[in-house]
Amino acid sequence: MKDCIFCKIVRNEIPSYTIYEDDVVKAFLDISQGTPGHTLVIPKKHIANIFEYDPELAAAVFSRIPKIARAIKASNPEIKGMNIVNNNGQIAYQSVFHSHFHLVPRYTTHDDFAMIFKDNSNKYTPDDLKKIQTTIMAHIGD
Ligand code: 5GP
Ligand code: ZN
C-alpha cells in the first residue's frame, strides 16, 4: 500500500529500530515507547486488521511472536511480564490501519500501561449468555 506508514517501514522508506525481521514479519520499536521496549510486530503483507487474516498468515505471524516476546523479556531483568495488544478499528483505538501487535513489557503495577475490563457479569442471565454464544457460533467459519 503506497501511503501506508507501516508499509513504508517494511520497505525501509521510513527508518525504524527493527529488532527482528524475516520474509513474513517485521518487529520494530513503537515510536511512543509506552514502556521501555514497546515493540510492534506486523505482517509484511498489508492487511488492515484481524478480520482480514487468512489462517496461514495468522499462523505464520503468531508463530513469530513468542520468540520476539522472549527476546524483549530477556533484554531487561526489570521486565516482569508483557501485555500483547491488538487494536482493530478506530473504536478499538486502532490509529494505523496496517495490522500490528503491540508487545508491551511490564515493569510495575504503576508503569505507563493500563487496561480496564469492567466486570458486568451480574447483568447477564444464563439465557443472555446462551443467546450470545449461539449467535456467535452460527458465524464461525474458517
Ligand atoms: P494503534 O493505535 O493503531 O494500535 O498503534 C499504532 C502505533 O504505531 C502507536 O503506538 C504509534 O506510537 C505507532 N507509530 C505510529 N507511527 C509510527 C512510526 O512512524 N514509527 C513507529 N516506530 N511507530 C509508529
Ligand atoms: Zn501497510
PDB file of C-alpha atoms and ligand atoms in Angstrom:
ATOM      1  CA  MET A   1       0.000   0.000   0.000  1.00  0.00           C
ATOM      2  CA  LYS A   2       1.598   3.189  -1.246  1.00  0.00           C
ATOM      3  CA  ASP A   3       0.629   5.592   1.501  1.00  0.00           C
ATOM      4  CA  CYS A   4       0.615   3.218   4.476  1.00  0.00           C
ATOM      5  CA  ILE A   5       3.164   4.251   7.092  1.00  0.00           C
ATOM      6  CA  PHE A   6       3.910   0.659   8.130  1.00  0.00           C
ATOM      7  CA  CYS A   7       4.312  -0.480   4.502  1.00  0.00           C
ATOM      8  CA  LYS A   8       6.856   2.332   4.194  1.00  0.00           C
ATOM      9  CA  ILE A   9       8.635   0.944   7.266  1.00  0.00           C
ATOM     10  CA  VAL A  10       8.596  -2.533   5.664  1.00  0.00           C
ATOM     11  CA  ARG A  11      10.188  -1.057   2.527  1.00  0.00           C
ATOM     12  CA  ASN A  12      12.711   0.883   4.682  1.00  0.00           C
ATOM     13  CA  GLU A  13      11.452   4.161   3.224  1.00  0.00           C
ATOM     14  CA  ILE A  14      10.876   5.297   6.816  1.00  0.00           C
ATOM     15  CA  PRO A  15      13.589   4.325   9.309  1.00  0.00           C
ATOM     16  CA  SER A  16      12.736   2.109  12.242  1.00  0.00           C
ATOM     17  CA  TYR A  17      14.535   0.448  15.117  1.00  0.00           C
ATOM     18  CA  THR A  18      13.995  -3.069  13.797  1.00  0.00           C
ATOM     19  CA  ILE A  19      14.634  -5.884  16.268  1.00  0.00           C
ATOM     20  CA  TYR A  20      13.627  -8.824  14.060  1.00  0.00           C
ATOM     21  CA  GLU A  21      12.537  -9.462  10.507  1.00  0.00           C
ATOM     22  CA  ASP A  22      12.095 -12.309   8.088  1.00  0.00           C
ATOM     23  CA  ASP A  23      10.026 -12.930   4.992  1.00  0.00           C
ATOM     24  CA  VAL A  24       6.713 -12.731   6.894  1.00  0.00           C
ATOM     25  CA  VAL A  25       7.034 -10.179   9.708  1.00  0.00           C
ATOM     26  CA  LYS A  26       8.913  -7.119  10.829  1.00  0.00           C
ATOM     27  CA  ALA A  27       9.243  -6.211  14.518  1.00  0.00           C
ATOM     28  CA  PHE A  28      10.355  -2.708  15.453  1.00  0.00           C
ATOM     29  CA  LEU A  29      10.227  -0.349  18.399  1.00  0.00           C
ATOM     30  CA  ASP A  30       6.996   1.601  18.718  1.00  0.00           C
ATOM     31  CA  ILE A  31       7.868   5.277  18.448  1.00  0.00           C
ATOM     32  CA  SER A  32       5.775   6.002  21.572  1.00  0.00           C
ATOM     33  CA  GLN A  33       7.681   3.547  23.840  1.00  0.00           C
ATOM     34  CA  GLY A  34       4.645   3.222  26.128  1.00  0.00           C
ATOM     35  CA  THR A  35       7.013   1.287  28.353  1.00  0.00           C
ATOM     36  CA  PRO A  36      10.703   0.715  27.521  1.00  0.00           C
ATOM     37  CA  GLY A  37      10.966  -1.971  24.844  1.00  0.00           C
ATOM     38  CA  HIS A  38       7.414  -1.457  23.498  1.00  0.00           C
ATOM     39  CA  THR A  39       7.544  -3.253  20.148  1.00  0.00           C
ATOM     40  CA  LEU A  40       5.220  -3.668  17.183  1.00  0.00           C
ATOM     41  CA  VAL A  41       5.048  -6.919  15.228  1.00  0.00           C
ATOM     42  CA  ILE A  42       3.495  -6.513  11.785  1.00  0.00           C
ATOM     43  CA  PRO A  43       2.928  -8.772   8.796  1.00  0.00           C
ATOM     44  CA  LYS A  44       4.957  -7.503   5.831  1.00  0.00           C
ATOM     45  CA  LYS A  45       1.856  -8.016   3.702  1.00  0.00           C
ATOM     46  CA  HIS A  46      -0.569  -5.123   4.090  1.00  0.00           C
ATOM     47  CA  ILE A  47      -3.778  -6.145   5.763  1.00  0.00           C
ATOM     48  CA  ALA A  48      -5.832  -3.688   7.771  1.00  0.00           C
ATOM     49  CA  ASN A  49      -6.904  -5.687  10.794  1.00  0.00           C
ATOM     50  CA  ILE A  50      -7.566  -9.064  12.396  1.00  0.00           C
ATOM     51  CA  PHE A  51     -10.710  -9.578  10.326  1.00  0.00           C
ATOM     52  CA  GLU A  52      -8.614  -9.820   7.134  1.00  0.00           C
ATOM     53  CA  TYR A  53      -6.204 -12.634   8.126  1.00  0.00           C
ATOM     54  CA  ASP A  54      -6.434 -15.999   6.452  1.00  0.00           C
ATOM     55  CA  PRO A  55      -5.432 -18.975   8.644  1.00  0.00           C
ATOM     56  CA  GLU A  56      -1.998 -19.325   7.001  1.00  0.00           C
ATOM     57  CA  LEU A  57      -0.977 -15.705   7.546  1.00  0.00           C
ATOM     58  CA  ALA A  58      -2.385 -15.743  11.094  1.00  0.00           C
ATOM     59  CA  ALA A  59      -0.385 -18.873  11.918  1.00  0.00           C
ATOM     60  CA  ALA A  60       2.766 -17.509  10.314  1.00  0.00           C
ATOM     61  CA  VAL A  61       2.576 -14.149  12.113  1.00  0.00           C
ATOM     62  CA  PHE A  62       1.667 -15.527  15.516  1.00  0.00           C
ATOM     63  CA  SER A  63       4.339 -18.214  15.307  1.00  0.00           C
ATOM     64  CA  ARG A  64       6.954 -15.419  15.383  1.00  0.00           C
ATOM     65  CA  ILE A  65       5.536 -13.603  18.417  1.00  0.00           C
ATOM     66  CA  PRO A  66       6.729 -15.838  21.287  1.00  0.00           C
ATOM     67  CA  LYS A  67      10.401 -15.686  20.284  1.00  0.00           C
ATOM     68  CA  ILE A  68      10.238 -11.911  19.868  1.00  0.00           C
ATOM     69  CA  ALA A  69       8.489 -11.636  23.254  1.00  0.00           C
ATOM     70  CA  ARG A  70      11.159 -13.813  24.870  1.00  0.00           C
ATOM     71  CA  ALA A  71      13.955 -11.680  23.412  1.00  0.00           C
ATOM     72  CA  ILE A  72      12.371  -8.488  24.758  1.00  0.00           C
ATOM     73  CA  LYS A  73      11.911 -10.076  28.193  1.00  0.00           C
ATOM     74  CA  ALA A  74      15.480 -11.360  28.223  1.00  0.00           C
ATOM     75  CA  SER A  75      16.777  -7.870  27.357  1.00  0.00           C
ATOM     76  CA  ASN A  76      15.971  -6.407  30.757  1.00  0.00           C
ATOM     77  CA  PRO A  77      15.716  -8.155  34.129  1.00  0.00           C
ATOM     78  CA  GLU A  78      13.250  -5.465  35.269  1.00  0.00           C
ATOM     79  CA  ILE A  79      10.629  -6.803  32.830  1.00  0.00           C
ATOM     80  CA  LYS A  80       8.193  -8.837  34.912  1.00  0.00           C
ATOM     81  CA  GLY A  81       5.505  -9.536  32.321  1.00  0.00           C
ATOM     82  CA  MET A  82       4.097  -8.419  28.984  1.00  0.00           C
ATOM     83  CA  ASN A  83       0.773  -7.320  27.529  1.00  0.00           C
ATOM     84  CA  ILE A  84       0.154  -8.239  23.892  1.00  0.00           C
ATOM     85  CA  VAL A  85      -2.449  -5.917  22.452  1.00  0.00           C
ATOM     86  CA  ASN A  86      -4.046  -5.843  19.023  1.00  0.00           C
ATOM     87  CA  ASN A  87      -6.429  -2.961  18.256  1.00  0.00           C
ATOM     88  CA  ASN A  88      -8.924  -3.389  15.433  1.00  0.00           C
ATOM     89  CA  GLY A  89     -10.905  -0.410  14.177  1.00  0.00           C
ATOM     90  CA  GLN A  90     -10.921   3.192  15.280  1.00  0.00           C
ATOM     91  CA  ILE A  91     -13.452   2.406  18.022  1.00  0.00           C
ATOM     92  CA  ALA A  92     -10.903  -0.046  19.439  1.00  0.00           C
ATOM     93  CA  TYR A  93      -8.107   2.572  19.441  1.00  0.00           C
ATOM     94  CA  GLN A  94      -6.518   1.492  16.136  1.00  0.00           C
ATOM     95  CA  SER A  95      -4.751   4.511  14.631  1.00  0.00           C
ATOM     96  CA  VAL A  96      -2.549   2.831  11.983  1.00  0.00           C
ATOM     97  CA  PHE A  97      -4.615   0.676   9.653  1.00  0.00           C
ATOM     98  CA  HIS A  98      -1.953  -1.914   8.884  1.00  0.00           C
ATOM     99  CA  SER A  99      -2.442  -4.798  11.300  1.00  0.00           C
ATOM    100  CA  HIS A 100       0.003  -4.878  14.207  1.00  0.00           C
ATOM    101  CA  PHE A 101       0.519  -6.472  17.586  1.00  0.00           C
ATOM    102  CA  HIS A 102       1.810  -4.366  20.452  1.00  0.00           C
ATOM    103  CA  LEU A 103       4.262  -6.149  22.758  1.00  0.00           C
ATOM    104  CA  VAL A 104       4.303  -4.018  25.890  1.00  0.00           C
ATOM    105  CA  PRO A 105       6.798  -5.055  28.560  1.00  0.00           C
ATOM    106  CA  ARG A 106       5.505  -4.575  32.101  1.00  0.00           C
ATOM    107  CA  TYR A 107       7.717  -3.393  34.918  1.00  0.00           C
ATOM    108  CA  THR A 108       5.454  -2.424  37.821  1.00  0.00           C
ATOM    109  CA  THR A 109       1.738  -2.079  38.531  1.00  0.00           C
ATOM    110  CA  HIS A 110       2.140   1.690  38.119  1.00  0.00           C
ATOM    111  CA  ASP A 111       4.201   1.815  34.898  1.00  0.00           C
ATOM    112  CA  ASP A 112       2.721   3.630  31.889  1.00  0.00           C
ATOM    113  CA  PHE A 113       0.393   0.919  30.633  1.00  0.00           C
ATOM    114  CA  ALA A 114      -3.118   0.178  31.914  1.00  0.00           C
ATOM    115  CA  MET A 115      -6.102  -1.807  30.720  1.00  0.00           C
ATOM    116  CA  ILE A 116      -9.599  -1.894  32.181  1.00  0.00           C
ATOM    117  CA  PHE A 117     -12.015  -4.801  31.890  1.00  0.00           C
ATOM    118  CA  LYS A 118     -15.249  -3.838  33.622  1.00  0.00           C
ATOM    119  CA  ASP A 119     -16.958  -6.757  35.356  1.00  0.00           C
ATOM    120  CA  ASN A 120     -20.555  -6.825  34.044  1.00  0.00           C
ATOM    121  CA  SER A 121     -21.194 -10.452  34.978  1.00  0.00           C
ATOM    122  CA  ASN A 122     -24.082  -9.545  37.310  1.00  0.00           C
ATOM    123  CA  LYS A 123     -26.017  -8.041  34.356  1.00  0.00           C
ATOM    124  CA  TYR A 124     -26.258 -11.306  32.375  1.00  0.00           C
ATOM    125  CA  THR A 125     -28.551 -14.266  32.922  1.00  0.00           C
ATOM    126  CA  PRO A 126     -27.542 -17.731  31.704  1.00  0.00           C
ATOM    127  CA  ASP A 127     -30.142 -17.211  28.931  1.00  0.00           C
ATOM    128  CA  ASP A 128     -28.494 -13.996  27.801  1.00  0.00           C
ATOM    129  CA  LEU A 129     -25.110 -15.733  27.622  1.00  0.00           C
ATOM    130  CA  LYS A 130     -26.601 -18.716  25.762  1.00  0.00           C
ATOM    131  CA  LYS A 131     -28.064 -16.347  23.125  1.00  0.00           C
ATOM    132  CA  ILE A 132     -24.728 -14.598  22.661  1.00  0.00           C
ATOM    133  CA  GLN A 133     -22.961 -17.962  22.455  1.00  0.00           C
ATOM    134  CA  THR A 134     -25.276 -19.419  19.791  1.00  0.00           C
ATOM    135  CA  THR A 135     -25.299 -16.267  17.670  1.00  0.00           C
ATOM    136  CA  ILE A 136     -21.516 -16.100  17.571  1.00  0.00           C
ATOM    137  CA  MET A 137     -21.204 -19.854  16.985  1.00  0.00           C
ATOM    138  CA  ALA A 138     -23.503 -19.589  13.970  1.00  0.00           C
ATOM    139  CA  HIS A 139     -20.936 -17.297  12.336  1.00  0.00           C
ATOM    140  CA  ILE A 140     -17.802 -19.348  12.912  1.00  0.00           C
ATOM    141  CA  GLY A 141     -16.298 -20.063   9.510  1.00  0.00           C
ATOM    142  CA  ASP A 142     -12.704 -20.782   8.529  1.00  0.00           C
TER     143      ASP A 142
HETATM  144  P1  5GP B   1      -2.573   1.605  17.238  1.00  0.00           P
HETATM  145  O1  5GP B   1      -3.042   2.840  17.964  1.00  0.00           O
HETATM  146  O2  5GP B   1      -3.017   1.629  15.792  1.00  0.00           O
HETATM  147  O3  5GP B   1      -2.914   0.327  17.928  1.00  0.00           O
HETATM  148  O4  5GP B   1      -0.990   1.675  17.277  1.00  0.00           O
HETATM  149  C1  5GP B   1      -0.236   2.365  16.340  1.00  0.00           C
HETATM  150  C2  5GP B   1       1.114   2.572  16.946  1.00  0.00           C
HETATM  151  O5  5GP B   1       2.016   2.946  15.927  1.00  0.00           O
HETATM  152  C3  5GP B   1       1.168   3.682  18.019  1.00  0.00           C
HETATM  153  O6  5GP B   1       1.523   3.119  19.267  1.00  0.00           O
HETATM  154  C4  5GP B   1       2.233   4.644  17.492  1.00  0.00           C
HETATM  155  O7  5GP B   1       3.092   5.124  18.503  1.00  0.00           O
HETATM  156  C5  5GP B   1       2.987   3.798  16.484  1.00  0.00           C
HETATM  157  N1  5GP B   1       3.540   4.554  15.375  1.00  0.00           N
HETATM  158  C6  5GP B   1       2.888   5.450  14.590  1.00  0.00           C
HETATM  159  N2  5GP B   1       3.714   5.923  13.647  1.00  0.00           N
HETATM  160  C7  5GP B   1       4.910   5.312  13.831  1.00  0.00           C
HETATM  161  C8  5GP B   1       6.171   5.394  13.151  1.00  0.00           C
HETATM  162  O8  5GP B   1       6.351   6.134  12.184  1.00  0.00           O
HETATM  163  N3  5GP B   1       7.166   4.615  13.616  1.00  0.00           N
HETATM  164  C9  5GP B   1       7.000   3.786  14.682  1.00  0.00           C
HETATM  165  N4  5GP B   1       8.047   3.067  15.067  1.00  0.00           N
HETATM  166  N5  5GP B   1       5.834   3.678  15.345  1.00  0.00           N
HETATM  167  C10 5GP B   1       4.801   4.439  14.928  1.00  0.00           C
HETATM  168 ZN    ZN B   2       0.519  -1.219   5.110  1.00  0.00          ZN
END
